[in-house]
Structure formats: C-alpha cells, structure tokens
XYZ file of C-alpha atoms in Angstrom:
315
model
C 61.038 39.688 -13.789
C 62.976 39.681 -10.466
C 66.357 38.035 -10.511
C 66.243 36.890 -6.823
C 69.890 37.774 -6.346
C 71.215 35.417 -9.074
C 74.158 36.294 -11.254
C 73.539 37.337 -14.796
C 74.732 34.043 -16.189
C 72.461 31.989 -13.901
C 69.201 33.747 -14.688
C 66.463 31.269 -15.631
C 65.356 30.769 -19.175
C 61.591 30.453 -19.492
C 61.654 28.794 -22.874
C 59.596 25.584 -22.940
C 61.315 22.259 -23.316
C 64.563 23.346 -21.685
C 64.935 20.833 -18.834
C 68.675 21.412 -18.606
C 68.232 25.105 -17.908
C 65.650 24.263 -15.251
C 68.066 21.874 -13.471
C 70.840 24.459 -13.615
C 68.459 27.045 -12.163
C 67.632 24.805 -9.165
C 71.325 24.071 -8.552
C 72.211 27.750 -8.726
C 69.399 28.756 -6.368
C 70.359 26.016 -3.905
C 74.025 27.021 -3.870
C 73.111 30.706 -3.519
C 70.781 29.973 -0.544
C 73.446 27.833 1.122
C 76.036 30.569 0.664
C 73.731 33.178 2.132
C 72.795 30.898 5.034
C 76.418 30.112 5.977
C 77.661 33.636 5.507
C 78.698 35.110 8.869
C 76.465 37.896 10.059
C 77.872 41.378 10.268
C 77.943 43.183 13.572
C 76.207 46.239 12.199
C 72.449 45.911 13.082
C 71.452 47.593 9.842
C 73.550 45.136 7.868
C 72.021 42.205 9.793
C 68.502 43.447 9.016
C 69.284 43.826 5.320
C 70.893 40.383 5.253
C 67.788 38.727 6.828
C 65.530 40.567 4.432
C 67.609 39.378 1.509
C 67.259 35.770 2.717
C 63.511 36.085 3.193
C 63.091 37.550 -0.289
C 63.554 34.086 -1.802
C 60.147 32.443 -2.356
C 59.612 29.254 -0.399
C 58.833 27.350 -3.587
C 62.413 27.955 -4.821
C 63.958 26.440 -1.679
C 64.722 22.751 -1.379
C 62.150 20.519 0.437
C 64.554 20.064 3.351
C 64.955 23.818 3.718
C 61.176 24.274 3.591
C 60.665 21.693 6.366
C 63.327 23.317 8.545
C 61.802 26.745 8.018
C 58.257 25.502 8.784
C 59.472 23.698 11.935
C 61.205 26.813 13.168
C 58.078 28.886 12.566
C 55.925 26.338 14.388
C 58.331 26.261 17.332
C 58.018 30.021 17.700
C 54.184 29.792 18.049
C 53.069 29.369 21.677
C 49.673 27.622 22.046
C 47.534 29.256 24.760
C 46.627 27.129 27.746
C 42.902 27.695 27.162
C 43.207 26.210 23.673
C 45.009 23.171 25.072
C 42.287 22.654 27.664
C 39.614 22.978 24.972
C 41.340 20.365 22.802
C 41.596 17.970 25.730
C 37.929 18.504 26.603
C 36.827 17.909 23.008
C 38.901 14.727 22.822
C 37.214 13.430 25.984
C 33.780 14.256 24.595
C 34.565 12.523 21.308
C 35.749 9.398 23.147
C 32.608 9.337 25.333
C 30.394 9.828 22.289
C 32.098 6.948 20.490
C 31.719 4.630 23.494
C 28.064 5.579 23.835
C 27.416 4.925 20.138
C 29.014 1.476 20.382
C 26.949 0.624 23.483
C 23.717 1.836 21.829
C 24.425 -0.222 18.713
C 24.995 -3.325 20.817
C 21.813 -2.698 22.840
C 19.809 -2.119 19.642
C 20.976 -5.473 18.291
C 19.817 -7.222 21.452
C 16.491 -5.349 21.494
C 15.835 -6.279 17.872
C 15.767 -9.971 18.752
C 13.446 -9.354 21.720
C 11.123 -7.187 19.616
C 10.906 -9.820 16.886
C 10.112 -12.549 19.429
C 7.388 -10.420 21.067
C 5.799 -9.497 17.722
C 5.670 -13.181 16.793
C 4.095 -14.027 20.153
C 1.451 -11.294 19.770
C 0.597 -12.453 16.225
C 0.082 -16.005 17.461
C -2.081 -14.702 20.309
C -4.290 -12.682 17.951
C -4.681 -15.668 15.584
C -5.635 -17.939 18.475
C -8.291 -15.444 19.626
C -9.789 -15.231 16.125
C -9.906 -19.032 15.795
C -11.497 -19.345 19.230
C -14.166 -16.786 18.306
C -15.027 -18.681 15.112
C -15.199 -21.962 17.031
C -17.540 -20.502 19.675
C -19.873 -19.071 17.034
C -20.033 -22.431 15.242
C -20.813 -24.273 18.449
C -23.577 -21.789 19.299
C -25.061 -22.145 15.799
C -25.039 -25.950 16.054
C -27.001 -25.708 19.309
C -29.534 -23.382 17.702
C -28.436 -20.310 19.633
C -26.321 -17.191 19.187
C -22.891 -16.339 20.493
C -22.831 -13.156 22.558
C -19.406 -11.485 22.677
C -18.091 -10.435 26.085
C -18.404 -6.791 27.049
C -15.764 -4.634 25.399
C -12.980 -3.189 27.548
C -11.738 -0.496 25.116
C -13.413 2.559 23.622
C -12.317 4.945 20.885
C -13.879 8.405 21.135
C -13.899 11.041 18.363
C -15.106 14.608 18.765
C -17.390 15.600 15.875
C -18.766 19.013 16.930
C -17.303 22.383 17.749
C -17.680 24.724 20.716
C -20.794 26.722 19.815
C -23.568 26.844 22.465
C -21.763 24.392 24.745
C -22.456 24.106 28.457
C -19.397 24.875 30.631
C -19.546 21.472 32.326
C -19.665 19.717 28.956
C -16.706 21.771 27.819
C -14.793 20.812 30.958
C -15.502 17.094 30.427
C -14.210 17.293 26.859
C -11.048 18.911 28.178
C -10.633 16.096 30.703
C -11.028 13.589 27.874
C -8.312 15.503 25.953
C -10.763 16.240 23.113
C -9.979 19.938 22.704
C -10.327 20.102 18.903
C -12.821 18.784 16.395
C -11.915 15.362 14.950
C -9.557 14.595 17.822
C -9.625 10.983 18.967
C -8.540 9.141 22.133
C -8.685 5.636 23.606
C -10.629 5.122 26.832
C -10.985 2.274 29.274
C -14.586 1.152 29.818
C -15.648 1.774 33.422
C -18.418 3.549 35.280
C -16.656 6.928 35.369
C -15.942 7.071 31.627
C -19.469 5.899 30.728
C -21.026 8.659 32.864
C -18.738 11.268 31.310
C -19.560 10.074 27.795
C -23.299 10.276 28.481
C -22.870 13.958 29.350
C -20.933 14.756 26.151
C -22.723 12.277 23.880
C -24.122 14.914 21.439
C -20.567 16.111 20.721
C -18.713 12.805 20.235
C -18.914 9.516 18.368
C -17.503 6.421 20.051
C -17.436 2.656 19.820
C -15.341 -0.481 20.227
C -12.248 -0.558 17.977
C -10.738 -3.794 16.677
C -7.091 -4.771 16.194
C -6.910 -3.329 12.672
C -8.191 0.080 13.790
C -5.875 0.299 16.816
C -2.841 -0.739 14.796
C -3.546 1.632 11.891
C -4.177 4.578 14.201
C -0.946 4.090 16.134
C 1.196 3.309 13.094
C -0.145 6.112 10.890
C -1.131 8.894 13.289
C 0.643 7.920 16.489
C 2.594 10.595 18.354
C 4.207 10.254 21.756
C 4.593 12.755 24.580
C 8.188 13.230 25.722
C 9.093 16.201 27.925
C 5.676 17.701 27.085
C 6.553 17.653 23.383
C 4.719 15.899 20.525
C 7.170 13.400 19.027
C 6.262 11.119 16.066
C 6.546 7.384 16.726
C 9.028 6.882 13.901
C 11.423 4.847 16.024
C 11.106 2.271 18.795
C 13.642 4.331 20.722
C 10.978 6.991 21.369
C 8.633 4.394 22.877
C 11.404 2.839 24.941
C 12.400 6.215 26.309
C 8.842 7.030 27.367
C 7.559 3.601 28.458
C 10.674 1.477 28.917
C 10.191 1.349 32.683
C 6.858 -0.420 32.080
C 8.481 -3.043 29.809
C 7.003 -1.453 26.663
C 9.930 -1.091 24.259
C 8.404 -1.227 20.758
C 5.296 -0.207 18.853
C 3.859 -3.735 18.927
C 4.090 -3.686 22.727
C 2.158 -0.407 22.685
C -0.538 -1.807 20.353
C -0.921 -4.906 22.538
C -1.127 -2.891 25.764
C -3.830 -0.595 24.317
C -5.861 -3.370 22.678
C -5.901 -5.683 25.682
C -6.213 -2.808 28.225
C -3.224 -4.190 30.089
C -1.944 -3.289 33.556
C -0.092 -0.238 32.226
C -2.900 1.015 29.968
C -3.103 4.321 31.827
C 0.584 5.126 31.277
C 0.549 3.939 27.660
C -2.610 5.907 26.815
C -1.270 9.028 28.516
C 1.957 8.655 26.538
C -0.025 8.729 23.286
C -0.873 12.228 22.084
C -4.567 12.643 21.077
C -4.987 11.534 17.470
C -5.544 14.356 14.984
C -7.823 12.780 12.379
C -9.004 14.230 9.097
C -12.618 14.985 8.181
C -14.376 11.706 7.288
C -14.289 10.737 3.636
C -17.812 11.248 2.287
C -18.748 13.573 5.137
C -21.094 13.109 8.106
C -24.830 12.542 7.865
C -26.230 14.713 10.649
C -24.078 15.621 13.615
C -26.987 16.830 15.753
C -28.794 13.483 15.740
C -27.872 10.247 17.474
C -26.506 7.350 15.461
C -29.612 5.246 16.025
C -31.697 8.120 14.598
C -29.677 8.233 11.395
C -27.177 10.793 12.674
C -23.558 10.515 13.798
C -23.337 11.246 17.531
C -23.283 8.704 20.323
C -22.354 5.046 20.632
C -22.054 3.100 17.386
C -20.365 0.021 18.904
C -18.412 -1.957 16.270
C -19.335 0.457 13.468
C -16.769 2.894 14.849
C -14.216 0.944 12.797
C -15.836 2.099 9.553
C -15.662 5.719 10.727
C -11.991 5.269 11.657
C -11.218 3.970 8.131
C -12.790 7.102 6.634
C -10.970 9.479 8.987
C -7.514 7.882 9.172
C-alpha cells in the first residue's frame, strides 16, 4: 500500500471502527499538503519537476474540499473554449428560446381554437337535427294530403371502384384516373353536375356509386380519412393537419370538413382535393355479380341511397 509521503508514525490504520485514526490521518495529510504547497521551489529545473510530481501524486480524494475546488478552478481557467463552440452555444440558446416562445403561442392558439371548434360542432349538430325534423314534417304533411314527399335532387355522390384493369378501354382507364380511382375499392366524393354524370356513365360498369348520408360521410372521414400535405398522405389524427391544409378556407377542424363535404359548400373542391382517396376493404359478405348492373341484381352502377349499406360493409 503506498504511503503517499507520510511519516511512518502517521500511516493510516485500516482497522474498522477506528474513527480516531481516520481523523488523525486527515489532519496529517492536510498538514503535509500545506507544507509541500508552501515550500519554496528550488531553482534546479529537475528539482522543480520532481517537486510538482510529488504534489500531484496525492489523490484528489485525500485533499480538503477547499483544495479540490481551487485545483478544479485552476484547471478550468487553463482550458480555452474555441470561438466556434461559443457561437454554437449562443445559436442553440437562441433556437431554444424561439422554440419555447412558439410552443407557448401554439398552446394559447389551441385553447382559443378549442372554444371555436366546440361552438361550430354544436351549431352543425343543431343544423342536422333541424333538417331531420323538417324532413319528417314534410313527409307527414304529404301523407295527410294523400300524396308522397319527393326529396330534392342530391348534390353529393360517393363513388367506389369495384373492378380491376383487365380488358379496359384506354378512355375508360383515363376517366378513372381523372376520378382518382386508380385501385380497386378506392372511393371518392363527387359533386353532382353534368360533367361528372357523363364521366360516370362511361365508367359505370367499373364503379358503384350513390348518395351518401351524414352517417356515411362522417364515418368515412373519421375512420379512413387521410389528408394531402406537401403531396404526402397524412392521417387526420389532429385538427392541426386540417387547419394547416384548409385553414385559409376557414376549415379548421374535422367537423368543418364533414359539413363542407356533406353540404357541398363553396370550398368543396378544395376540401375534396385535400382528402386522399379512401382505401376501403373488400365488402363484408362479398359482391353479388360485378359484371351486372345493380338493377339487374349485380353491383355496378347507381344504387342511390343503398350506397350507404355498401359503405357500412366496406368501412
């Protein structure tokens, strides 16, 4: 065991339970270090080197806390921090401060948006309830007069591709590409107008379409809705995604998106283009006969309100 320059009488005793010996050891080491530190250095360079080496041979754990702090401070003072490191630290501090400010601003904005979103959702729910009650009232009035209530022409279509690419005419293939129906069991919303009706007539043997209701639109968007941001397919798991893509059109939440699609609002084109084509599963229970029209007992073509049953089986 090294003696660390202690006299023979001051060597430590490693027997357990000897606190007195331990205190004497610390006192002896402290006095020895102080003596060596205050001892005048010799002029001989070799002697100076040996003297410094003798001082450094003492482990830091045997020095007093004050001596350790002084030694650590002197070592730190000798280290020169490069200017590039200082610039990097300053840059990282600025970035951290900006990130913190941005997080605080986003949290505040999210709190304000939450109130607006809740108010809009409540307004839409009241609007849907009023429409349902009005429809029931009109049907009752028509029945009392001995007639039938005829619903107004639908403004929204949901189109699902049910056949593959075999033996397909090039123009039909091009129309399906324009409708964004590139894969089997892909689905999209369409606005009812002359152009879309003519296109659907050309591709009718390859698609099934009809008029979706509120339940179908909501379930499709909530369960299988994906947005298009920077040409990437992003799941609609957060209202922030919708706000980033459609915020300039005052569509900031998923209920805004559902309402805009269902009512075919003024920004239907932007909202529908923001939605990625729905990737549905094969219908539960299978299809009857894809090559025949729906009115012939098959699956292709217009099935009007019965499209909602197909959506339930495929969603």
